[in-house]
Short mmCIF file of C-alpha atoms in Angstrom, two decimals:
data_model
loop_
_atom_site.label_atom_id
_atom_site.label_comp_id
_atom_site.label_asym_id
_atom_site.label_seq_id
_atom_site.Cartn_x
_atom_site.Cartn_y
_atom_site.Cartn_z
CA UNK A 1 7.67 6.66 72.80
CA UNK A 2 7.53 4.45 69.72
CA UNK A 3 10.42 3.65 67.41
CA UNK A 4 11.13 5.26 64.08
CA UNK A 5 8.84 2.85 62.21
CA UNK A 6 5.97 3.55 64.58
CA UNK A 7 6.59 7.28 64.28
CA UNK A 8 6.52 7.09 60.47
CA UNK A 9 3.33 5.01 60.46
CA UNK A 10 1.64 7.49 62.78
CA UNK A 11 2.28 10.40 60.43
CA UNK A 12 -0.42 11.58 58.05
CA UNK A 13 0.43 11.59 54.33
CA UNK A 14 1.28 15.30 54.36
CA UNK A 15 3.73 14.78 57.22
CA UNK A 16 5.48 12.03 55.30
CA UNK A 17 5.81 14.25 52.24
CA UNK A 18 7.34 17.00 54.37
CA UNK A 19 9.91 14.67 55.92
CA UNK A 20 10.76 12.60 52.84
CA UNK A 21 12.53 15.41 50.97
CA UNK A 22 14.02 17.41 53.86
CA UNK A 23 17.55 16.01 53.59
CA UNK A 24 17.69 16.53 49.81
CA UNK A 25 16.37 20.09 49.83
CA UNK A 26 18.80 21.17 52.56
CA UNK A 27 21.82 19.78 50.73
CA UNK A 28 22.25 23.08 48.91
CA UNK A 29 22.16 24.99 52.17
CA UNK A 30 24.91 22.75 53.49
CA UNK A 31 27.09 23.58 50.49
CA UNK A 32 27.11 27.27 51.42
CA UNK A 33 26.44 27.46 55.18
CA UNK A 34 30.02 26.89 56.41
CA UNK A 35 31.64 28.91 53.65
CA UNK A 36 29.62 32.11 53.17
CA UNK A 37 31.74 34.26 55.47
CA UNK A 38 34.90 32.64 54.07
CA UNK A 39 33.61 33.52 50.58
CA UNK A 40 32.96 37.15 51.55
CA UNK A 41 36.25 37.59 53.41
CA UNK A 42 38.80 35.43 51.65
CA UNK A 43 37.41 35.26 48.11
CA UNK A 44 35.76 38.64 47.62
CA UNK A 45 38.25 40.45 49.86
CA UNK A 46 35.87 42.17 52.29
CA UNK A 47 37.42 42.71 55.72
CA UNK A 48 36.28 40.45 58.53
CA UNK A 49 34.19 43.06 60.37
CA UNK A 50 32.36 43.99 57.14
CA UNK A 51 31.85 40.33 56.30
CA UNK A 52 30.33 39.69 59.72
CA UNK A 53 28.06 42.69 59.30
CA UNK A 54 26.98 41.48 55.86
CA UNK A 55 26.13 38.11 57.35
CA UNK A 56 23.95 39.99 59.81
CA UNK A 57 22.04 41.57 56.90
CA UNK A 58 20.27 38.26 56.37
CA UNK A 59 18.95 38.28 59.90
CA UNK A 60 18.10 42.01 59.89
CA UNK A 61 15.95 41.51 56.81
CA UNK A 62 14.41 38.37 58.22
CA UNK A 63 13.55 40.19 61.43
CA UNK A 64 11.85 43.00 59.50
CA UNK A 65 9.66 40.65 57.48
CA UNK A 66 8.92 38.13 60.23
CA UNK A 67 6.05 40.03 61.88
CA UNK A 68 4.16 40.85 58.68
CA UNK A 69 4.98 37.34 57.48
CA UNK A 70 3.31 35.81 60.53
CA UNK A 71 0.21 37.94 59.97
CA UNK A 72 0.05 36.88 56.32
CA UNK A 73 0.44 33.23 57.32
CA UNK A 74 -2.54 33.49 59.68
CA UNK A 75 -4.58 35.31 57.02
CA UNK A 76 -3.65 33.52 53.78
CA UNK A 77 -1.91 30.33 54.91
CA UNK A 78 1.70 29.21 55.14
CA UNK A 79 1.80 27.72 51.64
CA UNK A 80 1.34 31.01 49.76
CA UNK A 81 3.82 32.87 51.96
CA UNK A 82 6.43 30.12 51.69
CA UNK A 83 6.22 30.15 47.89
CA UNK A 84 7.04 33.85 47.84
CA UNK A 85 9.94 33.29 50.22
CA UNK A 86 11.41 30.49 48.14
CA UNK A 87 11.31 32.69 45.05
CA UNK A 88 13.38 35.37 46.79
CA UNK A 89 15.79 32.69 48.05
CA UNK A 90 16.48 31.50 44.52
CA UNK A 91 17.11 35.06 43.34
CA UNK A 92 19.34 35.88 46.31
CA UNK A 93 21.57 32.82 46.01
CA UNK A 94 22.00 33.36 42.27
CA UNK A 95 22.97 37.00 42.80
CA UNK A 96 25.40 36.24 45.64
CA UNK A 97 27.19 33.76 43.39
CA UNK A 98 28.44 36.69 41.29
CA UNK A 99 28.72 39.39 43.97
CA UNK A 100 32.08 41.17 43.74
CA UNK A 101 31.01 44.36 45.52
CA UNK A 102 29.64 44.68 49.08
CA UNK A 103 26.50 46.46 47.82
CA UNK A 104 25.66 43.59 45.46
CA UNK A 105 26.30 41.06 48.23
CA UNK A 106 24.03 43.08 50.52
CA UNK A 107 21.16 42.99 48.03
CA UNK A 108 21.59 39.24 47.61
CA UNK A 109 21.61 38.69 51.35
CA UNK A 110 18.49 40.83 51.74
CA UNK A 111 16.65 38.60 49.27
CA UNK A 112 17.81 35.51 51.14
CA UNK A 113 16.75 37.14 54.41
CA UNK A 114 13.18 37.56 53.15
CA UNK A 115 12.95 33.81 52.77
CA UNK A 116 14.47 33.11 56.18
CA UNK A 117 12.06 35.57 57.76
CA UNK A 118 8.94 33.80 56.50
CA UNK A 119 10.17 30.21 56.25
CA UNK A 120 10.61 29.64 60.00
CA UNK A 121 7.07 30.60 61.07
CA UNK A 122 5.64 29.24 57.82
CA UNK A 123 7.20 25.82 58.09
CA UNK A 124 6.45 25.46 61.81
CA UNK A 125 2.83 26.44 61.22
CA UNK A 126 2.66 23.91 58.40
CA UNK A 127 4.04 21.17 60.66
CA UNK A 128 1.73 22.07 63.55
CA UNK A 129 -1.28 21.89 61.22
CA UNK A 130 -0.31 18.36 60.18
CA UNK A 131 0.75 16.78 63.51
CA UNK A 132 -0.14 17.39 67.16
CA UNK A 133 0.35 15.98 70.65
CA UNK A 134 3.50 14.00 71.41
CA UNK A 135 3.94 13.36 67.70
CA UNK A 136 4.67 17.05 67.23
CA UNK A 137 7.76 17.09 69.47
CA UNK A 138 8.99 13.90 67.81
CA UNK A 139 8.42 15.46 64.40
CA UNK A 140 10.43 18.57 65.22
CA UNK A 141 13.29 16.41 66.47
CA UNK A 142 13.34 14.03 63.50
CA UNK A 143 12.99 16.90 61.06
CA UNK A 144 15.93 18.62 62.72
CA UNK A 145 18.05 15.49 62.28
CA UNK A 146 17.14 15.27 58.59
CA UNK A 147 17.86 18.96 58.05
CA UNK A 148 21.29 18.45 59.52
CA UNK A 149 21.84 15.34 57.43
CA UNK A 150 21.37 17.41 54.29
CA UNK A 151 23.48 20.27 55.61
CA UNK A 152 26.22 17.92 56.80
CA UNK A 153 26.51 16.07 53.51
CA UNK A 154 26.54 19.42 51.74
CA UNK A 155 29.29 20.62 54.08
CA UNK A 156 31.44 17.60 53.23
CA UNK A 157 30.98 18.11 49.51
CA UNK A 158 31.61 21.82 49.85
CA UNK A 159 34.73 21.27 51.95
CA UNK A 160 36.27 19.10 49.24
CA UNK A 161 35.07 21.23 46.34
CA UNK A 162 35.52 24.90 47.21
CA UNK A 163 38.89 26.54 46.76
CA UNK A 164 39.53 30.09 47.98
CA UNK A 165 41.92 30.60 45.05
CA UNK A 166 39.17 29.71 42.56
CA UNK A 167 36.06 31.95 42.91
CA UNK A 168 34.20 29.83 40.33
CA UNK A 169 33.90 27.01 42.86
CA UNK A 170 31.94 29.29 45.16
CA UNK A 171 29.74 30.43 42.27
CA UNK A 172 28.78 26.81 41.66
CA UNK A 173 27.78 26.09 45.25
CA UNK A 174 25.58 29.19 45.52
CA UNK A 175 23.82 28.28 42.27
CA UNK A 176 23.31 24.76 43.65
CA UNK A 177 21.79 26.29 46.79
CA UNK A 178 19.38 28.24 44.58
CA UNK A 179 18.40 25.08 42.68
CA UNK A 180 17.69 23.18 45.91
CA UNK A 181 14.87 25.62 46.73
CA UNK A 182 12.95 24.23 43.76
CA UNK A 183 12.25 21.02 45.73
CA UNK A 184 10.08 22.51 48.52
CA UNK A 185 8.46 24.74 45.91
CA UNK A 186 7.40 21.64 43.97
CA UNK A 187 5.97 20.09 47.16
CA UNK A 188 3.93 23.17 47.96
CA UNK A 189 2.58 23.35 44.41
CA UNK A 190 1.89 19.60 44.29
CA UNK A 191 1.25 17.17 47.19
CA UNK A 192 0.87 19.89 49.86
CA UNK A 193 -1.29 22.27 47.86
CA UNK A 194 -4.38 21.47 49.97
CA UNK A 195 -2.78 21.88 53.43
CA UNK A 196 -4.48 24.73 55.28
CA UNK A 197 -2.85 26.60 58.15
CA UNK A 198 -4.83 29.82 58.53
CA UNK A 199 -7.65 29.90 61.06
CA UNK A 200 -9.81 32.51 59.43
CA UNK A 201 -10.01 36.27 59.14
CA UNK A 202 -9.20 38.62 61.96
CA UNK A 203 -12.65 40.12 61.42
CA UNK A 204 -14.32 37.02 62.85
CA UNK A 205 -15.67 38.46 66.10
CA UNK A 206 -16.55 35.02 67.46
CA UNK A 207 -12.87 34.03 67.55
CA UNK A 208 -10.40 35.19 70.20
CA UNK A 209 -8.00 37.96 69.27
CA UNK A 210 -4.78 36.87 67.63
CA UNK A 211 -2.83 40.15 67.61
CA UNK A 212 0.86 40.40 68.42
CA UNK A 213 -0.05 42.63 71.35
CA UNK A 214 -2.21 39.95 72.93
CA UNK A 215 0.46 37.32 72.30
CA UNK A 216 3.27 39.38 73.82
CA UNK A 217 1.17 40.26 76.86
CA UNK A 218 1.60 36.67 77.99
CA UNK A 219 4.63 36.52 80.33
CA UNK A 220 5.30 32.89 79.42
CA UNK A 221 5.79 33.89 75.76
CA UNK A 222 8.14 36.71 76.74
CA UNK A 223 10.35 34.44 78.87
CA UNK A 224 10.44 31.77 76.17
CA UNK A 225 11.30 34.40 73.56
CA UNK A 226 14.17 35.74 75.65
CA UNK A 227 15.58 32.22 76.00
CA UNK A 228 15.30 31.73 72.25
CA UNK A 229 17.17 34.97 71.57
CA UNK A 230 20.10 34.14 73.85
CA UNK A 231 20.27 30.55 72.56
CA UNK A 232 20.42 31.79 68.99
CA UNK A 233 23.05 34.41 69.82
CA UNK A 234 25.48 31.92 71.34
CA UNK A 235 24.41 29.04 69.12
CA UNK A 236 23.28 29.37 65.54
CA UNK A 237 24.28 33.01 65.33
CA UNK A 238 27.87 31.75 65.52
CA UNK A 239 27.67 28.81 63.12
CA UNK A 240 27.84 30.91 59.94
CA UNK A 241 30.23 33.56 61.22
CA UNK A 242 31.91 33.28 64.61
CA UNK A 243 32.80 29.60 64.53
CA UNK A 244 34.21 29.45 60.95
CA UNK A 245 36.09 32.71 61.49
CA UNK A 246 37.56 31.51 64.82
CA UNK A 247 38.47 28.17 63.27
CA UNK A 248 40.24 29.82 60.35
CA UNK A 249 41.81 32.87 62.01
CA UNK A 250 42.59 31.58 65.51
CA UNK A 251 42.66 27.78 65.32
CA UNK A 252 44.20 28.09 61.83
CA UNK A 253 42.55 24.97 60.40
CA UNK A 254 41.78 24.38 56.73
CA UNK A 255 38.45 24.90 54.99
CA UNK A 256 38.31 21.11 54.69
CA UNK A 257 38.39 20.77 58.49
CA UNK A 258 35.63 23.38 58.75
CA UNK A 259 33.56 21.38 56.27
CA UNK A 260 34.22 18.13 58.12
CA UNK A 261 33.24 19.75 61.41
CA UNK A 262 29.75 20.29 60.04
CA UNK A 263 29.74 16.64 59.02
CA UNK A 264 30.62 15.67 62.61
CA UNK A 265 27.78 17.91 63.77
CA UNK A 266 25.43 16.11 61.43
CA UNK A 267 26.61 12.64 62.40
CA UNK A 268 26.05 13.28 66.11
CA UNK A 269 22.57 14.70 65.49
CA UNK A 270 21.50 11.94 63.11
CA UNK A 271 22.85 9.19 65.37
CA UNK A 272 21.62 10.58 68.68
CA UNK A 273 18.49 12.61 67.97
CA UNK A 274 15.97 9.78 68.20
CA UNK A 275 17.67 8.38 71.30
CA UNK A 276 17.57 11.81 72.93
CA UNK A 277 13.89 12.15 72.01
CA UNK A 278 13.21 8.91 73.92
CA UNK A 279 15.20 10.14 76.92
CA UNK A 280 13.50 13.53 77.18
CA UNK A 281 9.96 12.26 76.59
CA UNK A 282 7.86 12.99 79.67
CA UNK A 283 10.54 15.21 81.24
CA UNK A 284 10.23 18.95 81.74
CA UNK A 285 11.54 20.75 78.69
CA UNK A 286 12.95 23.53 80.85
CA UNK A 287 15.13 20.98 82.68
CA UNK A 288 16.30 19.60 79.36
CA UNK A 289 17.38 23.11 78.37
CA UNK A 290 19.39 23.47 81.56
CA UNK A 291 21.31 20.29 80.76
CA UNK A 292 21.84 21.62 77.25
CA UNK A 293 23.53 24.76 78.58
CA UNK A 294 26.16 22.68 80.38
CA UNK A 295 26.88 20.79 77.18
CA UNK A 296 27.16 23.97 75.11
CA UNK A 297 29.43 25.66 77.66
CA UNK A 298 31.77 22.66 77.47
CA UNK A 299 31.80 22.85 73.67
CA UNK A 300 32.84 26.52 73.63
CA UNK A 301 35.64 25.84 76.10
CA UNK A 302 36.90 23.09 73.78
CA UNK A 303 36.91 25.50 70.83
CA UNK A 304 38.73 28.13 72.87
CA UNK A 305 41.43 25.61 73.75
CA UNK A 306 42.18 25.02 70.05
CA UNK A 307 43.57 28.55 69.87
CA UNK A 308 46.41 27.48 72.16
CA UNK A 309 47.82 25.19 69.45
CA UNK A 310 46.97 26.91 66.16
CA UNK A 311 47.55 25.06 62.91
CA UNK A 312 48.16 21.74 64.65
CA UNK A 313 46.47 18.35 64.42
CA UNK A 314 45.30 18.91 67.97
CA UNK A 315 43.58 22.13 66.91
CA UNK A 316 41.86 20.32 64.04
CA UNK A 317 40.67 17.56 66.38
CA UNK A 318 39.45 20.19 68.84
CA UNK A 319 37.44 21.97 66.14
CA UNK A 320 35.79 18.68 65.21
CA UNK A 321 35.16 17.88 68.89
CA UNK A 322 33.58 21.29 69.42
CA UNK A 323 31.01 20.61 66.74
CA UNK A 324 30.30 17.12 68.07
CA UNK A 325 29.64 18.29 71.64
CA UNK A 326 27.68 21.31 70.40
CA UNK A 327 25.51 18.98 68.30
CA UNK A 328 24.67 16.87 71.35
CA UNK A 329 23.28 20.02 72.97
CA UNK A 330 21.29 20.77 69.82
CA UNK A 331 19.47 17.44 70.07
CA UNK A 332 18.05 18.64 73.39
CA UNK A 333 17.18 22.17 72.29
CA UNK A 334 15.59 21.79 68.88
CA UNK A 335 12.69 19.47 69.74
CA UNK A 336 11.73 21.53 72.81
CA UNK A 337 11.51 25.20 71.83
CA UNK A 338 9.31 24.81 68.70
CA UNK A 339 7.07 22.36 70.57
CA UNK A 340 6.62 24.79 73.47
CA UNK A 341 5.69 27.68 71.16
CA UNK A 342 3.16 25.58 69.24
CA UNK A 343 1.69 24.07 72.41
CA UNK A 344 1.11 27.63 73.60
CA UNK A 345 -0.48 28.65 70.28
CA UNK A 346 -3.87 28.03 68.69
CA UNK A 347 -4.72 27.55 65.03
CA UNK A 348 -5.95 31.12 65.04
CA UNK A 349 -2.61 32.72 66.02
CA UNK A 350 -0.12 29.99 65.12
CA UNK A 351 1.55 32.00 62.38
CA UNK A 352 2.13 34.95 64.67
CA UNK A 353 3.30 32.87 67.63
CA UNK A 354 5.83 31.19 65.37
CA UNK A 355 6.77 34.60 63.99
CA UNK A 356 7.62 35.71 67.55
CA UNK A 357 9.83 32.63 67.81
CA UNK A 358 11.42 33.47 64.45
CA UNK A 359 11.97 37.10 65.47
CA UNK A 360 13.90 35.98 68.54
CA UNK A 361 15.87 33.60 66.37
CA UNK A 362 16.71 36.34 63.88
CA UNK A 363 17.54 38.78 66.67
CA UNK A 364 20.18 36.38 67.92
CA UNK A 365 21.38 35.80 64.38
CA UNK A 366 21.75 39.57 63.86
CA UNK A 367 23.82 40.24 66.96
CA UNK A 368 25.76 36.97 66.80
CA UNK A 369 27.76 37.58 63.59
CA UNK A 370 28.24 41.29 64.34
CA UNK A 371 29.60 40.69 67.84
CA UNK A 372 31.73 37.79 66.61
CA UNK A 373 33.17 39.86 63.77
CA UNK A 374 34.01 42.79 66.05
CA UNK A 375 35.55 40.67 68.82
CA UNK A 376 37.63 38.52 66.50
CA UNK A 377 38.66 41.42 64.27
CA UNK A 378 40.06 43.15 67.37
CA UNK A 379 41.90 40.00 68.42
CA UNK A 380 39.78 39.48 71.54
CA UNK A 381 39.71 35.72 71.14
CA UNK A 382 39.42 34.84 74.82
CA UNK A 383 36.69 37.43 75.26
CA UNK A 384 34.75 35.85 72.43
CA UNK A 385 34.80 32.42 74.09
CA UNK A 386 33.98 33.92 77.48
CA UNK A 387 30.95 35.67 75.99
CA UNK A 388 29.62 32.37 74.70
CA UNK A 389 30.13 30.57 78.04
CA UNK A 390 28.44 33.34 80.02
CA UNK A 391 25.53 33.19 77.56
CA UNK A 392 25.06 29.52 78.42
CA UNK A 393 24.71 30.44 82.08
CA UNK A 394 22.12 33.08 81.23
CA UNK A 395 19.98 30.49 79.43
CA UNK A 396 20.07 28.21 82.49
CA UNK A 397 18.83 31.01 84.75
CA UNK A 398 16.08 31.99 82.29
CA UNK A 399 14.93 28.38 82.01
CA UNK A 400 14.43 28.25 85.78
CA UNK A 401 12.29 31.40 85.61
CA UNK A 402 10.29 30.06 82.65
CA UNK A 403 9.47 26.81 84.46
CA UNK A 404 7.46 28.69 87.10
CA UNK A 405 5.21 30.18 84.41
CA UNK A 406 4.93 27.43 81.82
CA UNK A 407 1.82 25.18 81.77
CA UNK A 408 2.72 21.56 82.46
CA UNK A 409 1.49 20.33 79.07
CA UNK A 410 3.62 22.88 77.21
CA UNK A 411 6.56 21.86 79.36
CA UNK A 412 6.27 18.25 78.23
CA UNK A 413 4.61 16.99 81.42
CA UNK A 414 1.17 15.35 81.07
CA UNK A 415 -0.11 16.24 84.54
CA UNK A 416 -2.31 19.35 84.71
CA UNK A 417 -0.87 22.44 86.33
CA UNK A 418 -1.96 26.01 86.89
CA UNK A 419 -0.96 28.52 84.23
CA UNK A 420 1.42 31.08 85.63
#
């Protein structure tokens, strides 16, 4: 695998445009990501269970629009669908900034969920249409590092800026999140306006079928989707709800520590992602996921231990350590799953294959905040941590099952192998 300079030189112009603004456009997301549930619970006064459920509204909406979104991507292209999604994101963030009633917050989160539902398959389809081969896995990994750079810097700024006693500070960060969506919109209307992702009409009888039914009939897709769901449930489904709530209510750390923890997460990803990409190149992606589960299990045990010394410096250090170890696991997961889905897809069904991936992601994001809110609201702190650790073990078992069905090329191994 080449270095960063070689990777950049190998990218087509469209790929460079996509990567060059990632960190800036995700800065707004970083401002709000660690603090949305804190905003709903501590600023607007909604109880913790309701706040967790409201956070799940984003994922419920995203799940509902993901399937039709994937179909529209295959029919009309990712660019058009992404522009619609970004418009709803701007409206949702602006509305949430002034939401003082749960119903208003719910509407805002629905609008944001529309964008999340179409942006995952849309962006992945856009990337896959621009890069292929080994460059694709590298791209997903580098892009992930840049996304986290923007989110991490935003988390630091947000941690210093927001004040639970001053609702106006939260209004500002949500409006900034809305403004950040204008950057990808400008790219899609300008330099990327000619990028094509759709493979033609479904009425083209000479092309193979691209229906969801045919996609989901493939056992390898089903196993990969199940892994994605569990990984999202115990991973990213907890980053906006379970982790901040545990850190505040159980570990009793400040919002500043929560913000800094996201910065630690970012630092680990940015510093290690390219190194990890070099280490995993040529290795089975399913084996990489098994290593990742051990790392994630360790991170959740670290977080659980912080509850033994609430409000202490040790607890604060533990919260930061949790995010650092968790981030190391992320550097193994994020380049592999999107690459596997897109290596199993064709240009004809890429939008829908990525929509299946997104649906699993949103499914985990739906159940994650709800389960976290219920467990923590009932004071079942140890049970919450245990649930996360057991989930890591489930992923390891599923990865072993997937390996027997996954084609060698899709598993990151160049040698040919029989499919299933």
